Each structure stands twice: as structure tokens, then as C-alpha cells.
PDB file of C-alpha atoms and ligand atoms in Angstrom:
ATOM      1  CA  MET A  28      -3.302 -20.250 -10.728  1.00  0.00           C
ATOM      2  CA  ILE A  29       0.368 -21.187 -11.277  1.00  0.00           C
ATOM      3  CA  GLN A  30       1.327 -17.502 -11.002  1.00  0.00           C
ATOM      4  CA  GLN A  31      -0.688 -17.240  -7.783  1.00  0.00           C
ATOM      5  CA  LEU A  32       1.143 -20.239  -6.297  1.00  0.00           C
ATOM      6  CA  SER A  33       4.576 -18.989  -7.334  1.00  0.00           C
ATOM      7  CA  ASP A  34       3.745 -15.527  -5.923  1.00  0.00           C
ATOM      8  CA  ARG A  35       2.754 -17.113  -2.617  1.00  0.00           C
ATOM      9  CA  LEU A  36       6.074 -18.973  -2.569  1.00  0.00           C
ATOM     10  CA  ARG A  37       8.064 -15.803  -3.360  1.00  0.00           C
ATOM     11  CA  PHE A  38       6.148 -13.924  -0.690  1.00  0.00           C
ATOM     12  CA  LEU A  39       6.820 -16.654   1.870  1.00  0.00           C
ATOM     13  CA  GLN A  40      10.533 -16.623   0.962  1.00  0.00           C
ATOM     14  CA  ALA A  41      10.607 -12.844   1.459  1.00  0.00           C
ATOM     15  CA  PHE A  42       8.871 -13.291   4.826  1.00  0.00           C
ATOM     16  CA  VAL A  43      11.351 -15.952   5.962  1.00  0.00           C
ATOM     17  CA  ALA A  44      14.269 -13.676   4.979  1.00  0.00           C
ATOM     18  CA  HIS A  45      12.812 -10.486   6.576  1.00  0.00           C
ATOM     19  CA  PRO A  46       9.791 -11.341   8.753  1.00  0.00           C
ATOM     20  CA  ARG A  47       9.319  -7.904  10.343  1.00  0.00           C
ATOM     21  CA  GLN A  48       9.760  -6.095   7.041  1.00  0.00           C
ATOM     22  CA  VAL A  49       7.209  -8.239   5.206  1.00  0.00           C
ATOM     23  CA  GLY A  50       4.832  -8.624   8.146  1.00  0.00           C
ATOM     24  CA  ALA A  51       2.594 -11.326   6.604  1.00  0.00           C
ATOM     25  CA  VAL A  52       2.998 -14.864   5.281  1.00  0.00           C
ATOM     26  CA  LEU A  53       0.537 -14.487   2.386  1.00  0.00           C
ATOM     27  CA  PRO A  54      -0.174 -11.710  -0.113  1.00  0.00           C
ATOM     28  CA  THR A  55      -3.419  -9.782   0.430  1.00  0.00           C
ATOM     29  CA  SER A  56      -6.504 -11.493  -1.039  1.00  0.00           C
ATOM     30  CA  ARG A  57      -8.063 -10.036  -4.200  1.00  0.00           C
ATOM     31  CA  ARG A  58     -11.274  -9.354  -2.326  1.00  0.00           C
ATOM     32  CA  ALA A  59      -9.501  -7.331   0.382  1.00  0.00           C
ATOM     33  CA  VAL A  60      -7.541  -5.451  -2.307  1.00  0.00           C
ATOM     34  CA  ARG A  61     -10.821  -4.510  -4.029  1.00  0.00           C
ATOM     35  CA  ASP A  62     -12.429  -3.500  -0.735  1.00  0.00           C
ATOM     36  CA  MET A  63      -9.393  -1.320  -0.004  1.00  0.00           C
ATOM     37  CA  LEU A  64      -9.254   0.351  -3.424  1.00  0.00           C
ATOM     38  CA  ASP A  65     -13.014   1.009  -3.359  1.00  0.00           C
ATOM     39  CA  LEU A  66     -12.260   3.506  -0.553  1.00  0.00           C
ATOM     40  CA  ALA A  67     -10.462   5.858  -2.970  1.00  0.00           C
ATOM     41  CA  ASP A  68     -11.189   7.513  -6.314  1.00  0.00           C
ATOM     42  CA  LEU A  69      -8.665   5.702  -8.502  1.00  0.00           C
ATOM     43  CA  PRO A  70     -10.435   6.278 -11.842  1.00  0.00           C
ATOM     44  CA  GLY A  71     -10.263  10.038 -11.183  1.00  0.00           C
ATOM     45  CA  ALA A  72      -6.626  10.037 -10.016  1.00  0.00           C
ATOM     46  CA  GLY A  73      -3.732  11.504 -11.984  1.00  0.00           C
ATOM     47  CA  LEU A  74      -0.954  10.353  -9.658  1.00  0.00           C
ATOM     48  CA  VAL A  75      -1.118   7.292  -7.406  1.00  0.00           C
ATOM     49  CA  VAL A  76       1.585   5.968  -5.077  1.00  0.00           C
ATOM     50  CA  GLU A  77       1.793   2.426  -3.726  1.00  0.00           C
ATOM     51  CA  LEU A  78       3.940   1.706  -0.645  1.00  0.00           C
ATOM     52  CA  GLY A  79       4.999  -1.913  -0.022  1.00  0.00           C
ATOM     53  CA  ALA A  80       3.935  -3.411  -3.356  1.00  0.00           C
ATOM     54  CA  GLY A  81       5.074  -6.993  -2.595  1.00  0.00           C
ATOM     55  CA  THR A  82       4.191  -9.393  -5.420  1.00  0.00           C
ATOM     56  CA  GLY A  83       1.810  -6.866  -7.007  1.00  0.00           C
ATOM     57  CA  VAL A  84      -1.739  -7.781  -5.957  1.00  0.00           C
ATOM     58  CA  GLN A  85      -2.583  -4.116  -5.426  1.00  0.00           C
ATOM     59  CA  THR A  86      -0.427  -2.960  -8.366  1.00  0.00           C
ATOM     60  CA  GLU A  87      -2.447  -4.997 -10.853  1.00  0.00           C
ATOM     61  CA  GLU A  88      -5.814  -3.819  -9.546  1.00  0.00           C
ATOM     62  CA  ILE A  89      -4.664  -0.176  -9.348  1.00  0.00           C
ATOM     63  CA  LEU A  90      -3.525  -0.308 -12.994  1.00  0.00           C
ATOM     64  CA  ALA A  91      -6.874  -1.852 -13.987  1.00  0.00           C
ATOM     65  CA  ARG A  92      -8.705   1.110 -12.398  1.00  0.00           C
ATOM     66  CA  LEU A  93      -6.413   3.933 -13.572  1.00  0.00           C
ATOM     67  CA  LYS A  94      -7.255   6.061 -16.593  1.00  0.00           C
ATOM     68  CA  PRO A  95      -4.870   6.313 -19.574  1.00  0.00           C
ATOM     69  CA  GLY A  96      -2.208   8.938 -18.921  1.00  0.00           C
ATOM     70  CA  ALA A  97      -2.332   8.577 -15.126  1.00  0.00           C
ATOM     71  CA  ARG A  98       0.833   7.582 -13.229  1.00  0.00           C
ATOM     72  CA  LEU A  99       1.534   4.947 -10.585  1.00  0.00           C
ATOM     73  CA  ILE A 100       4.726   4.989  -8.502  1.00  0.00           C
ATOM     74  CA  SER A 101       5.073   1.612  -6.742  1.00  0.00           C
ATOM     75  CA  MET A 102       7.679   1.478  -3.963  1.00  0.00           C
ATOM     76  CA  GLU A 103       9.072  -1.817  -2.707  1.00  0.00           C
ATOM     77  CA  ILE A 104      12.153  -2.175  -0.522  1.00  0.00           C
ATOM     78  CA  ASP A 105      12.911  -5.821  -1.412  1.00  0.00           C
ATOM     79  CA  PRO A 106      15.003  -5.825  -4.635  1.00  0.00           C
ATOM     80  CA  ARG A 107      13.756  -9.261  -5.736  1.00  0.00           C
ATOM     81  CA  LEU A 108      10.118  -8.252  -5.421  1.00  0.00           C
ATOM     82  CA  ALA A 109      10.766  -4.879  -7.093  1.00  0.00           C
ATOM     83  CA  ARG A 110      12.425  -6.687 -10.031  1.00  0.00           C
ATOM     84  CA  LEU A 111       9.445  -9.043 -10.315  1.00  0.00           C
ATOM     85  CA  LEU A 112       7.039  -6.095 -10.480  1.00  0.00           C
ATOM     86  CA  ALA A 113       9.071  -4.227 -13.095  1.00  0.00           C
ATOM     87  CA  GLU A 114       9.322  -7.350 -15.277  1.00  0.00           C
ATOM     88  CA  ARG A 115       5.706  -8.369 -14.901  1.00  0.00           C
ATOM     89  CA  TYR A 116       3.850  -5.118 -15.529  1.00  0.00           C
ATOM     90  CA  ASP A 117       4.906  -3.663 -18.847  1.00  0.00           C
ATOM     91  CA  ASP A 118       2.740  -0.556 -18.499  1.00  0.00           C
ATOM     92  CA  PRO A 119       3.968   2.943 -19.364  1.00  0.00           C
ATOM     93  CA  ARG A 120       1.934   4.370 -16.446  1.00  0.00           C
ATOM     94  CA  LEU A 121       3.943   2.349 -13.893  1.00  0.00           C
ATOM     95  CA  GLN A 122       7.259   3.333 -12.293  1.00  0.00           C
ATOM     96  CA  VAL A 123       8.645   0.717  -9.896  1.00  0.00           C
ATOM     97  CA  VAL A 124      10.985   2.227  -7.307  1.00  0.00           C
ATOM     98  CA  CYS A 125      13.167  -0.052  -5.194  1.00  0.00           C
ATOM     99  CA  ASP A 126      13.613   2.166  -2.152  1.00  0.00           C
ATOM    100  CA  SER A 127      12.253   2.676   1.336  1.00  0.00           C
ATOM    101  CA  ALA A 128       8.835   4.346   1.570  1.00  0.00           C
ATOM    102  CA  GLU A 129      10.256   7.127   3.751  1.00  0.00           C
ATOM    103  CA  LYS A 130      12.135   8.351   0.643  1.00  0.00           C
ATOM    104  CA  LEU A 131       8.906   8.943  -1.265  1.00  0.00           C
ATOM    105  CA  PRO A 132       9.279  12.781  -1.301  1.00  0.00           C
ATOM    106  CA  GLU A 133      12.518  12.382  -3.327  1.00  0.00           C
ATOM    107  CA  HIS A 134      10.579  10.461  -5.961  1.00  0.00           C
ATOM    108  CA  LEU A 135       7.605  12.844  -6.017  1.00  0.00           C
ATOM    109  CA  HIS A 136       9.777  15.859  -6.993  1.00  0.00           C
ATOM    110  CA  GLY A 137       7.428  18.306  -5.253  1.00  0.00           C
ATOM    111  CA  ALA A 138       4.172  16.747  -6.525  1.00  0.00           C
ATOM    112  CA  THR A 139       1.463  15.344  -4.260  1.00  0.00           C
ATOM    113  CA  ALA A 140      -0.434  12.119  -4.870  1.00  0.00           C
ATOM    114  CA  ASP A 141      -4.177  11.896  -5.448  1.00  0.00           C
ATOM    115  CA  VAL A 142      -4.135   8.477  -3.801  1.00  0.00           C
ATOM    116  CA  VAL A 143      -1.507   6.704  -1.664  1.00  0.00           C
ATOM    117  CA  VAL A 144      -2.126   2.963  -1.286  1.00  0.00           C
ATOM    118  CA  CYS A 145      -0.167   1.738   1.727  1.00  0.00           C
ATOM    119  CA  ALA A 146       0.348  -1.941   2.608  1.00  0.00           C
ATOM    120  CA  LEU A 147       3.374  -1.476   4.879  1.00  0.00           C
ATOM    121  CA  PRO A 148       3.408  -3.646   8.033  1.00  0.00           C
ATOM    122  CA  PHE A 149       3.473  -0.648  10.398  1.00  0.00           C
ATOM    123  CA  THR A 150       3.235  -2.628  13.622  1.00  0.00           C
ATOM    124  CA  SER A 151       6.350  -4.698  12.912  1.00  0.00           C
ATOM    125  CA  LEU A 152       8.538  -1.891  11.483  1.00  0.00           C
ATOM    126  CA  PRO A 153      11.145  -0.248  13.759  1.00  0.00           C
ATOM    127  CA  PRO A 154       9.408   2.622  15.668  1.00  0.00           C
ATOM    128  CA  THR A 155      11.604   5.413  14.229  1.00  0.00           C
ATOM    129  CA  LEU A 156      11.049   4.241  10.654  1.00  0.00           C
ATOM    130  CA  ARG A 157       7.319   3.831  11.309  1.00  0.00           C
ATOM    131  CA  ARG A 158       7.122   7.408  12.647  1.00  0.00           C
ATOM    132  CA  ARG A 159       9.066   8.855   9.714  1.00  0.00           C
ATOM    133  CA  ILE A 160       6.771   7.158   7.188  1.00  0.00           C
ATOM    134  CA  LEU A 161       3.603   8.130   9.076  1.00  0.00           C
ATOM    135  CA  ASP A 162       4.787  11.776   9.320  1.00  0.00           C
ATOM    136  CA  MET A 163       5.485  11.824   5.589  1.00  0.00           C
ATOM    137  CA  LEU A 164       2.077  10.404   4.586  1.00  0.00           C
ATOM    138  CA  PRO A 165      -0.125  13.547   5.015  1.00  0.00           C
ATOM    139  CA  LEU A 166       2.464  15.626   3.123  1.00  0.00           C
ATOM    140  CA  ALA A 167       2.462  13.159   0.223  1.00  0.00           C
ATOM    141  CA  VAL A 168      -1.331  13.245  -0.137  1.00  0.00           C
ATOM    142  CA  GLY A 169      -2.865  16.228  -1.964  1.00  0.00           C
ATOM    143  CA  ARG A 170      -5.529  18.411  -0.283  1.00  0.00           C
ATOM    144  CA  ARG A 171      -8.324  16.512  -2.005  1.00  0.00           C
ATOM    145  CA  GLY A 172      -6.514  13.174  -2.031  1.00  0.00           C
ATOM    146  CA  ALA A 173      -6.618  10.116   0.221  1.00  0.00           C
ATOM    147  CA  ALA A 174      -4.295   7.550   1.768  1.00  0.00           C
ATOM    148  CA  VAL A 175      -5.774   4.061   1.986  1.00  0.00           C
ATOM    149  CA  VAL A 176      -3.997   1.805   4.454  1.00  0.00           C
ATOM    150  CA  ILE A 177      -4.350  -1.943   5.050  1.00  0.00           C
ATOM    151  CA  GLN A 178      -3.297  -3.510   8.361  1.00  0.00           C
ATOM    152  CA  TYR A 179      -3.876  -6.748  10.232  1.00  0.00           C
ATOM    153  CA  SER A 180      -4.715  -4.969  13.479  1.00  0.00           C
ATOM    154  CA  PRO A 181      -6.407  -1.674  14.427  1.00  0.00           C
ATOM    155  CA  LEU A 182      -3.328  -0.527  16.416  1.00  0.00           C
ATOM    156  CA  ILE A 183      -2.264   2.101  13.895  1.00  0.00           C
ATOM    157  CA  GLU A 184      -5.627   3.930  13.942  1.00  0.00           C
ATOM    158  CA  PRO A 185      -4.713   6.509  16.671  1.00  0.00           C
ATOM    159  CA  GLU A 186      -1.488   7.328  14.797  1.00  0.00           C
ATOM    160  CA  LEU A 187      -3.469   7.928  11.594  1.00  0.00           C
ATOM    161  CA  ARG A 188      -6.039  10.055  13.477  1.00  0.00           C
ATOM    162  CA  LYS A 189      -3.229  12.251  14.860  1.00  0.00           C
ATOM    163  CA  ARG A 190      -2.150  13.044  11.306  1.00  0.00           C
ATOM    164  CA  PHE A 191      -5.394  13.203   9.283  1.00  0.00           C
ATOM    165  CA  PRO A 192      -8.639  15.071  10.174  1.00  0.00           C
ATOM    166  CA  SER A 193     -10.686  12.317   8.554  1.00  0.00           C
ATOM    167  CA  VAL A 194     -10.083   8.577   9.069  1.00  0.00           C
ATOM    168  CA  ARG A 195     -12.726   6.062   8.009  1.00  0.00           C
ATOM    169  CA  ARG A 196     -12.325   2.397   8.950  1.00  0.00           C
ATOM    170  CA  ARG A 197     -13.787  -0.814   7.615  1.00  0.00           C
ATOM    171  CA  LEU A 198     -13.072  -4.514   8.005  1.00  0.00           C
ATOM    172  CA  SER A 199     -12.500  -6.874   5.103  1.00  0.00           C
ATOM    173  CA  VAL A 200     -13.234 -10.388   6.350  1.00  0.00           C
ATOM    174  CA  MET A 201     -12.346 -12.187   3.103  1.00  0.00           C
ATOM    175  CA  ASN A 202      -8.643 -12.224   3.939  1.00  0.00           C
ATOM    176  CA  VAL A 203      -6.375 -14.335   6.144  1.00  0.00           C
ATOM    177  CA  PRO A 204      -6.323 -12.759   8.687  1.00  0.00           C
ATOM    178  CA  PRO A 205      -9.250 -10.290   8.341  1.00  0.00           C
ATOM    179  CA  ALA A 206      -7.903  -6.902   7.268  1.00  0.00           C
ATOM    180  CA  PHE A 207      -8.481  -3.457   8.764  1.00  0.00           C
ATOM    181  CA  LEU A 208      -8.821  -0.833   6.046  1.00  0.00           C
ATOM    182  CA  PHE A 209      -8.396   2.886   6.670  1.00  0.00           C
ATOM    183  CA  ALA A 210      -9.203   5.764   4.339  1.00  0.00           C
ATOM    184  CA  CYS A 211      -7.427   8.920   5.507  1.00  0.00           C
ATOM    185  CA  SER A 212      -7.893  12.404   4.092  1.00  0.00           C
ATOM    186  CA  HIS A 213      -7.518  16.085   4.848  1.00  0.00           C
ATOM    187  CA  GLU A 214     -11.231  16.703   4.320  1.00  0.00           C
ATOM    188  CA  GLU A 215     -14.118  15.345   6.382  1.00  0.00           C
ATOM    189  CA  GLN A 216     -15.885  12.516   4.501  1.00  0.00           C
ATOM    190  CA  GLY A 217     -18.898  10.310   5.109  1.00  0.00           C
ATOM    191  CA  PRO A 218     -18.540   6.967   6.934  1.00  0.00           C
ATOM    192  CA  ALA A 219     -16.825   4.059   5.151  1.00  0.00           C
ATOM    193  CA  ARG A 220     -19.322   1.850   3.318  1.00  0.00           C
TER     194      ARG A 220
HETATM  195  C1  SAM B 329       2.399  -6.976   4.165  1.00  0.00           C
HETATM  196  S1  SAM B 329       3.444  -6.950   2.729  1.00  0.00           S
HETATM  197  C2  SAM B 329       2.241  -6.365   1.520  1.00  0.00           C
HETATM  198  C3  SAM B 329       2.587  -6.786   0.115  1.00  0.00           C
HETATM  199  C4  SAM B 329       1.473  -6.555  -0.912  1.00  0.00           C
HETATM  200  N1  SAM B 329       1.166  -5.159  -1.088  1.00  0.00           N
HETATM  201  C5  SAM B 329       0.228  -7.297  -0.509  1.00  0.00           C
HETATM  202  O1  SAM B 329      -0.726  -6.670  -0.070  1.00  0.00           O
HETATM  203  O2  SAM B 329       0.225  -8.530  -0.603  1.00  0.00           O
HETATM  204  C6  SAM B 329       4.457  -5.536   3.035  1.00  0.00           C
HETATM  205  C7  SAM B 329       5.424  -5.177   1.905  1.00  0.00           C
HETATM  206  O3  SAM B 329       6.068  -3.955   2.243  1.00  0.00           O
HETATM  207  C8  SAM B 329       7.445  -4.041   1.910  1.00  0.00           C
HETATM  208  N2  SAM B 329       8.151  -3.061   2.754  1.00  0.00           N
HETATM  209  C9  SAM B 329       8.460  -3.169   4.076  1.00  0.00           C
HETATM  210  N3  SAM B 329       9.082  -2.072   4.519  1.00  0.00           N
HETATM  211  C10 SAM B 329       9.146  -1.233   3.456  1.00  0.00           C
HETATM  212  C11 SAM B 329       9.666   0.095   3.295  1.00  0.00           C
HETATM  213  N4  SAM B 329      10.244   0.744   4.305  1.00  0.00           N
HETATM  214  N5  SAM B 329       9.571   0.667   2.087  1.00  0.00           N
HETATM  215  C12 SAM B 329       8.996   0.012   1.041  1.00  0.00           C
HETATM  216  N6  SAM B 329       8.505  -1.240   1.131  1.00  0.00           N
HETATM  217  C13 SAM B 329       8.565  -1.856   2.326  1.00  0.00           C
HETATM  218  C14 SAM B 329       7.796  -5.488   2.178  1.00  0.00           C
HETATM  219  O4  SAM B 329       8.967  -5.885   1.510  1.00  0.00           O
HETATM  220  C15 SAM B 329       6.523  -6.204   1.678  1.00  0.00           C
HETATM  221  O5  SAM B 329       6.621  -6.508   0.320  1.00  0.00           O
END
């Protein structure tokens, strides 16, 4: 409870310092995080990437679902938040990278991810940066992998559909505001549950 309150405060401070970069005043709710991660096969993944880790709500739940020996690369552009994540999660599977998401290929060293979990605030990022990250996403996801994306509006959906043959959408109402969840992959899948 105390950690949750201090995380909310840190998140708010990050928002006040860089509102368009953070894009929200509160971290994502646990329920929305679970709804989002249910859209991908995390227990079966060998390599997972998280973009825009914030105070770690997704990081913690991803680690709880990952098998021993799997790897998680969590990218966060804000040095304070990246430091918090690295200090908090003492897990050999986790690599915290303080860098912009567009630089992901440099950190993948030619590998592709089984799952990319993306919580970047696409609609408030500068258009050129947004395009560079969106163009990089399908290349970072393996043929049988998936990118799961959380947004507070459906505006990004056409951009995702341009880049992935399969995009499933669902709404998670247990979040302030309700969250749009997208599961994007190179292979056609059934509808989101
Ligand atoms: C909406 S918050 C989501 C935070 C957390 N994942 C959550 O769900 O509560 C977006 C996060 O993305 C980070 N971010 C913004 N632009 C980024 C970029 N280009 N590369 C990496 N992280 C970025 C922000 O600093 C912020 O922590």
C-alpha cells in the first residue's frame, strides 16, 4: 500500500516534469495489466521486451508469468524511473535499459522478441518518434510472437493495422481511464477474449 502510494507520487512527478512523454497521471491498474498480459503467451516466451516500463506495474506481472531462464528487457527513457526498476527487481532474468524505445534493435543484437509489451503514450509522442517506434515494432516481434499495446484511446489502431496482419482489440474498464488493449501479430489469430 505504501509502495503503491509512493509509486503514484513518483509517476505524478514524472508526468509533471514531462507530460507528453509520460502521457498519464496514474500508473496502469493491476487489473488492466493482467487483461493486457493475458493477450500474449508469456509463460511460453523466451525473450520479452517491455517499452515504457514506468514504475514497474507491468514489469512485476511479466516476471511473475515468465519461466526460469527467460529474459525480460525493460526499456524506460526516464533515468529516475529506470533506476527505481533496477533497484527494485533483483531478478537475473531482468535487464533494465534506460534508453528510448526506438533504440530497441541495438539492445536486441539481432534477436527477435516472443512478446513486446508496449505502454508508450503514442498519441502524445512527437509524430516522427512515434512513426520510428511503430515501424520498428513488427521487426522486433518474431514470426510467431506478439506485441501487446495499451493506450487510452483507439487512435493508434489504424497505424497498428498498417504494420501487422492481425490486430485484436479489447477494452479494460477497470482502469482510469478505461484502457484500449491491442494484440498485434504476424499471423491471423482468433478474436480477443
Ligand atoms: C503511460 S506511462 C506507462 C508506465 C507503466 N508501464 C504503466 O503502465 O503504468 C509511459 C511510460 O513510457 C515512458 N516513455 C515515454 N517515451 C519513451 C521512449 N521513447 N522510450 C522509452 N520509454 C518511454 C515514460 O517515461 C513513461 O514511464
